[in-house]
CSV table of C-alpha atoms in Angstrom, one decimal:
chain,number,residue,atom,x,y,z
C,11,MET,CA,4.7,-23.9,3.4
C,12,ALA,CA,0.9,-24.1,2.2
C,13,LYS,CA,0.5,-25.5,-1.4
C,14,ILE,CA,-2.3,-24.0,-3.7
C,15,ASN,CA,-4.4,-26.6,-5.7
C,16,LYS,CA,-4.4,-24.9,-8.7
C,17,THR,CA,-7.0,-27.4,-10.0
C,18,ASP,CA,-9.7,-26.2,-7.7
C,19,ALA,CA,-8.2,-22.4,-7.5
C,20,ALA,CA,-9.9,-20.0,-10.0
C,21,PHE,CA,-7.2,-17.6,-10.9
C,22,GLY,CA,-7.9,-14.4,-12.0
C,23,LYS,CA,-7.3,-10.4,-11.5
C,24,THR,CA,-8.2,-9.7,-7.7
C,25,PRO,CA,-11.0,-6.9,-8.2
C,26,GLN,CA,-10.6,-3.5,-6.8
C,27,GLN,CA,-12.5,-2.3,-3.8
C,28,THR,CA,-12.2,1.0,-1.9
C,29,VAL,CA,-11.3,1.1,1.6
C,30,GLY,CA,-14.9,2.7,2.4
C,31,PRO,CA,-15.6,4.9,5.4
C,32,TYR,CA,-13.9,5.4,8.9
C,33,VAL,CA,-10.6,4.5,7.7
C,34,THR,CA,-7.7,6.9,8.1
C,35,LEU,CA,-5.6,6.9,5.3
C,36,GLY,CA,-1.7,5.8,5.9
C,37,LEU,CA,-2.3,5.5,9.8
C,38,LEU,CA,-2.2,9.6,9.8
C,39,ASN,CA,-4.1,11.4,12.5
C,40,LYS,CA,-3.5,14.1,15.0
C,41,PHE,CA,-1.5,11.6,17.5
C,42,SER,CA,0.8,10.6,14.2
C,43,ASN,CA,4.4,10.5,14.6
C,44,ARG,CA,6.2,13.2,12.8
C,45,ASP,CA,8.0,10.9,10.8
C,46,GLU,CA,4.9,9.4,9.3
C,47,LEU,CA,3.2,12.9,8.6
C,48,ASN,CA,5.7,15.4,7.5
C,49,ASN,CA,4.4,18.3,5.6
C,50,ASP,CA,8.0,20.5,6.5
C,51,LEU,CA,10.3,19.4,3.8
C,52,THR,CA,12.9,21.9,5.1
C,53,GLU,CA,13.6,20.5,8.7
C,54,LYS,CA,16.2,18.0,7.9
C,55,GLY,CA,18.3,19.8,5.3
C,56,GLY,CA,18.2,21.4,1.9
C,57,SER,CA,18.8,24.8,0.6
C,58,GLY,CA,17.1,27.9,-1.7
C,59,GLU,CA,13.7,29.6,-1.2
C,60,LYS,CA,11.6,28.4,1.5
C,61,ILE,CA,7.9,28.4,0.0
C,62,ILE,CA,4.5,27.4,1.6
C,63,ILE,CA,2.2,25.4,-0.9
C,64,GLU,CA,-1.1,25.2,0.3
C,65,GLY,CA,-4.8,24.6,-1.2
C,66,ASN,CA,-7.9,22.6,-0.8
C,67,ILE,CA,-9.1,19.5,-2.5
C,68,MET,CA,-12.3,19.3,-3.4
C,69,ALA,CA,-15.2,17.2,-4.7
C,70,SER,CA,-16.6,18.4,-8.3
C,71,ASP,CA,-19.7,19.2,-6.3
C,72,ASN,CA,-17.9,21.5,-3.5
C,73,TYR,CA,-17.8,19.0,-1.3
C,74,PRO,CA,-14.3,19.3,0.9
C,75,MET,CA,-12.6,16.1,0.7
C,76,PHE,CA,-11.3,15.6,4.7
C,77,ASN,CA,-9.0,13.0,5.6
C,78,VAL,CA,-7.5,12.5,2.3
C,79,MET,CA,-3.7,11.5,2.5
C,80,VAL,CA,-1.8,13.8,-0.2
C,81,GLU,CA,1.9,13.1,-0.9
C,82,ILE,CA,4.3,15.5,-2.7
C,83,TRP,CA,7.8,14.5,-4.7
C,84,GLN,CA,10.0,17.5,-5.9
C,85,ALA,CA,13.6,18.4,-6.9
C,86,ASN,CA,15.4,20.5,-5.2
C,87,SER,CA,16.4,24.3,-6.1
C,88,LYS,CA,18.6,23.1,-8.3
C,89,GLY,CA,16.3,20.9,-10.1
C,90,VAL,CA,17.9,17.3,-8.9
C,91,PHE,CA,15.8,14.6,-7.2
C,92,ASN,CA,17.0,12.7,-4.4
C,93,HIS,CA,17.3,9.4,-6.6
C,94,ARG,CA,20.4,6.9,-7.0
C,95,ILE,CA,20.8,8.1,-10.7
C,96,ASP,CA,21.7,11.4,-9.7
C,97,HIS,CA,23.7,10.9,-7.1
C,98,ASP,CA,26.9,11.7,-9.2
C,99,ASN,CA,25.3,15.2,-10.1
C,100,PRO,CA,27.0,18.2,-8.5
C,101,ASP,CA,23.8,19.8,-7.5
C,102,TYR,CA,22.6,16.5,-5.6
C,103,ASP,CA,21.8,17.0,-1.8
C,104,PRO,CA,21.3,13.9,0.3
C,105,SER,CA,20.1,16.1,3.2
C,106,PHE,CA,16.6,17.1,1.0
C,107,VAL,CA,14.7,14.2,0.7
C,108,GLY,CA,12.0,15.9,-1.4
C,109,PHE,CA,8.9,14.0,-0.4
C,110,GLY,CA,6.3,15.1,2.1
C,111,ARG,CA,2.9,14.0,3.3
C,112,ALA,CA,0.0,15.4,5.0
C,113,ILE,CA,-3.3,14.9,5.7
C,114,THR,CA,-6.4,17.5,4.9
C,115,ASN,CA,-8.8,19.1,7.4
C,116,ARG,CA,-12.5,18.8,7.5
C,117,MET,CA,-12.5,21.6,5.3
C,118,GLY,CA,-9.9,20.0,2.8
C,119,HIS,CA,-7.2,22.3,3.4
C,120,PHE,CA,-3.4,21.0,3.0
C,121,GLU,CA,-0.3,23.0,3.5
C,122,PHE,CA,3.6,22.1,2.9
C,123,LYS,CA,6.7,24.2,3.4
C,124,THR,CA,9.3,23.0,1.3
C,125,PHE,CA,11.9,24.8,-0.8
C,126,LYS,CA,11.0,25.9,-4.5
C,127,PRO,CA,12.4,23.5,-7.2
C,128,GLY,CA,14.4,24.6,-9.8
C,129,PRO,CA,14.0,23.2,-13.5
C,130,THR,CA,15.1,19.6,-13.9
C,131,LYS,CA,17.5,19.5,-16.8
C,132,TYR,CA,19.1,16.6,-18.4
C,133,SER,CA,22.3,16.9,-20.0
C,134,ASN,CA,22.0,14.1,-22.1
C,135,HIS,CA,18.6,15.2,-23.4
C,136,PHE,CA,17.8,18.4,-23.2
C,137,GLU,CA,14.3,18.2,-25.1
C,138,ASP,CA,13.1,16.4,-21.8
C,139,SER,CA,13.9,18.9,-19.4
C,140,GLU,CA,11.2,20.1,-17.2
C,141,ALA,CA,9.7,23.2,-15.6
C,142,PRO,CA,9.7,23.8,-11.8
C,143,HIS,CA,7.3,21.7,-10.4
C,144,ILE,CA,5.9,19.5,-7.7
C,145,MET,CA,4.4,15.9,-8.3
C,146,MET,CA,1.4,15.3,-6.1
C,147,ILE,CA,-0.5,11.9,-5.3
C,148,ILE,CA,-4.1,11.8,-3.9
C,149,HIS,CA,-5.4,9.1,-1.8
C,150,SER,CA,-8.9,9.1,-1.0
C,151,ARG,CA,-11.3,6.4,0.5
C,152,GLY,CA,-13.5,6.6,-2.4
C,153,VAL,CA,-11.0,6.0,-4.8
C,154,ALA,CA,-9.3,2.7,-5.6
C,155,HIS,CA,-6.2,4.0,-7.2
C,156,PRO,CA,-3.9,7.1,-6.1
C,157,LEU,CA,-4.2,10.0,-8.1
C,158,ALA,CA,-1.6,12.2,-9.7
C,159,THR,CA,-1.1,15.8,-11.0
C,160,ARG,CA,1.7,18.3,-11.3
C,161,ILE,CA,1.9,21.8,-9.5
C,162,TYR,CA,3.4,24.4,-11.6
C,163,PHE,CA,4.4,28.2,-10.2
C,164,GLU,CA,2.8,31.1,-11.8
C,165,ASP,CA,6.0,33.1,-11.7
C,166,GLU,CA,8.1,30.4,-13.3
C,167,ASN,CA,8.4,28.8,-16.8
C,168,THR,CA,5.3,26.4,-16.9
C,169,VAL,CA,6.3,25.0,-20.3
C,170,ASP,CA,7.7,21.6,-20.9
C,171,ASP,CA,6.6,18.4,-22.5
C,172,TYR,CA,3.9,17.6,-19.9
C,173,SER,CA,2.2,20.9,-20.0
C,174,LYS,CA,2.3,21.2,-23.5
C,175,THR,CA,-0.1,18.3,-23.8
C,176,LEU,CA,-3.0,20.3,-21.7
C,177,THR,CA,-5.6,22.4,-23.3
C,178,GLU,CA,-4.9,26.2,-21.4
C,179,GLN,CA,-7.7,25.4,-19.0
C,180,GLU,CA,-5.9,22.1,-17.9
C,181,HIS,CA,-2.7,24.0,-17.8
C,182,GLN,CA,-4.2,26.8,-15.4
C,183,GLY,CA,-5.9,24.4,-13.3
C,184,ILE,CA,-2.4,22.8,-12.1
C,185,THR,CA,-0.8,26.2,-11.9
C,186,ALA,CA,-0.4,27.8,-8.5
C,187,LYS,CA,-0.9,31.2,-7.7
C,188,LYS,CA,1.3,33.6,-5.7
C,189,VAL,CA,-0.9,34.5,-2.9
C,190,GLY,CA,1.3,36.4,-0.4
C,191,SER,CA,5.0,37.0,0.9
C,192,ALA,CA,4.8,37.7,4.7
C,193,GLY,CA,8.1,35.8,5.7
C,194,MET,CA,8.4,33.7,3.0
C,195,ASN,CA,6.3,33.2,-0.8
C,196,ARG,CA,2.9,31.5,-0.5
C,197,TYR,CA,1.2,29.5,-3.3
C,198,HIS,CA,-2.2,28.6,-3.3
C,199,ILE,CA,-3.7,25.8,-5.9
C,200,ASP,CA,-7.4,24.2,-5.4
C,201,ILE,CA,-7.6,20.8,-6.8
C,202,VAL,CA,-10.9,19.7,-7.8
C,203,LEU,CA,-11.5,15.8,-8.2
C,204,ASP,CA,-14.2,14.2,-10.7
C,205,GLY,CA,-17.0,12.8,-8.6
C,206,THR,CA,-19.8,13.8,-5.9
C,207,GLY,CA,-18.2,14.1,-2.2
C,208,LYS,CA,-20.2,10.8,-1.0
C,209,GLU,CA,-18.8,9.0,-3.9
C,210,LEU,CA,-15.2,10.2,-3.3
C,211,LEU,CA,-15.5,10.0,0.7
C,212,ASN,CA,-17.8,7.3,1.2
C,213,GLU,CA,-18.6,9.5,4.7
C,214,PRO,CA,-19.3,13.2,3.8
C,215,LEU,CA,-18.9,15.9,7.3
C,216,ILE,CA,-21.1,18.3,5.9
C,217,THR,CA,-24.7,18.7,4.2
C,218,ASP,CA,-25.8,19.3,0.6
C,219,GLN,CA,-26.8,23.0,1.9
C,220,GLN,CA,-23.4,23.4,3.8
C,221,ALA,CA,-21.3,22.6,0.8
C,222,LYS,CA,-23.3,25.3,-1.4
C,223,ASP,CA,-22.9,27.7,1.1
C,224,LEU,CA,-18.9,27.6,1.0
C,225,LYS,CA,-17.5,30.9,-0.7
C,226,GLU,CA,-15.4,28.8,-3.1
C,227,GLU,CA,-17.0,28.7,-6.6
C,228,ILE,CA,-19.3,25.7,-7.2
C,229,HIS,CA,-18.8,23.2,-10.5
C,230,ARG,CA,-15.0,24.3,-10.9
C,231,PRO,CA,-13.3,22.4,-13.7
C,232,VAL,CA,-12.0,19.3,-12.7
C,233,THR,CA,-8.1,19.4,-12.3
C,234,HIS,CA,-6.0,17.2,-14.9
C,235,LEU,CA,-4.5,14.4,-13.9
C,236,PHE,CA,-1.8,12.3,-15.0
C,237,VAL,CA,-1.2,8.7,-15.7
C,238,ILE,CA,0.8,6.8,-13.2
C,239,ASP,CA,3.7,4.8,-15.3
């Protein structure tokens, strides 16, 4: 094993850097294995109401955030996570993993098929119970760390200790709207990141004029992001 010369080495925190342009995050592309790129959380098990959660990720100047890796983590329809601390819960379902991963297309669109999560209830700490929600983690090439937010549902209770810390505008920004029910209920949410497309992507695919021509409203409020502990 090589030894480090502590006398000569300058120890300190390694600086953060973005991965730069031309990198496909998470090795995700159209040729990816289904186990790597799984946006259908209902394939291997689970129960409850099947839904589609879809939307767009945009920069604050309306650039579509393409090639962004989106991950979600959620409880099952009874509000129980696939986690070792919940194995003794009678509503624990080992067949539902609760984790999904997708990559946005050139227009910043993502989509997941899943079961609508139930409210999370903690019998020993009822005050910590949470409204039905989906955690979302966003990885972009121009950002040196993951970004995290929550998705609530407009037709469910949206008030818990997390949402109480938000302004009304922030709360509305992370609440998915029901937009259709052909076959199964579909919910839409747009995520707006703080920064320009050039800053966040390092490799914009569209021109400034094309960004302005998009139908979506320009300069929408930036989506509230939570700190990952």
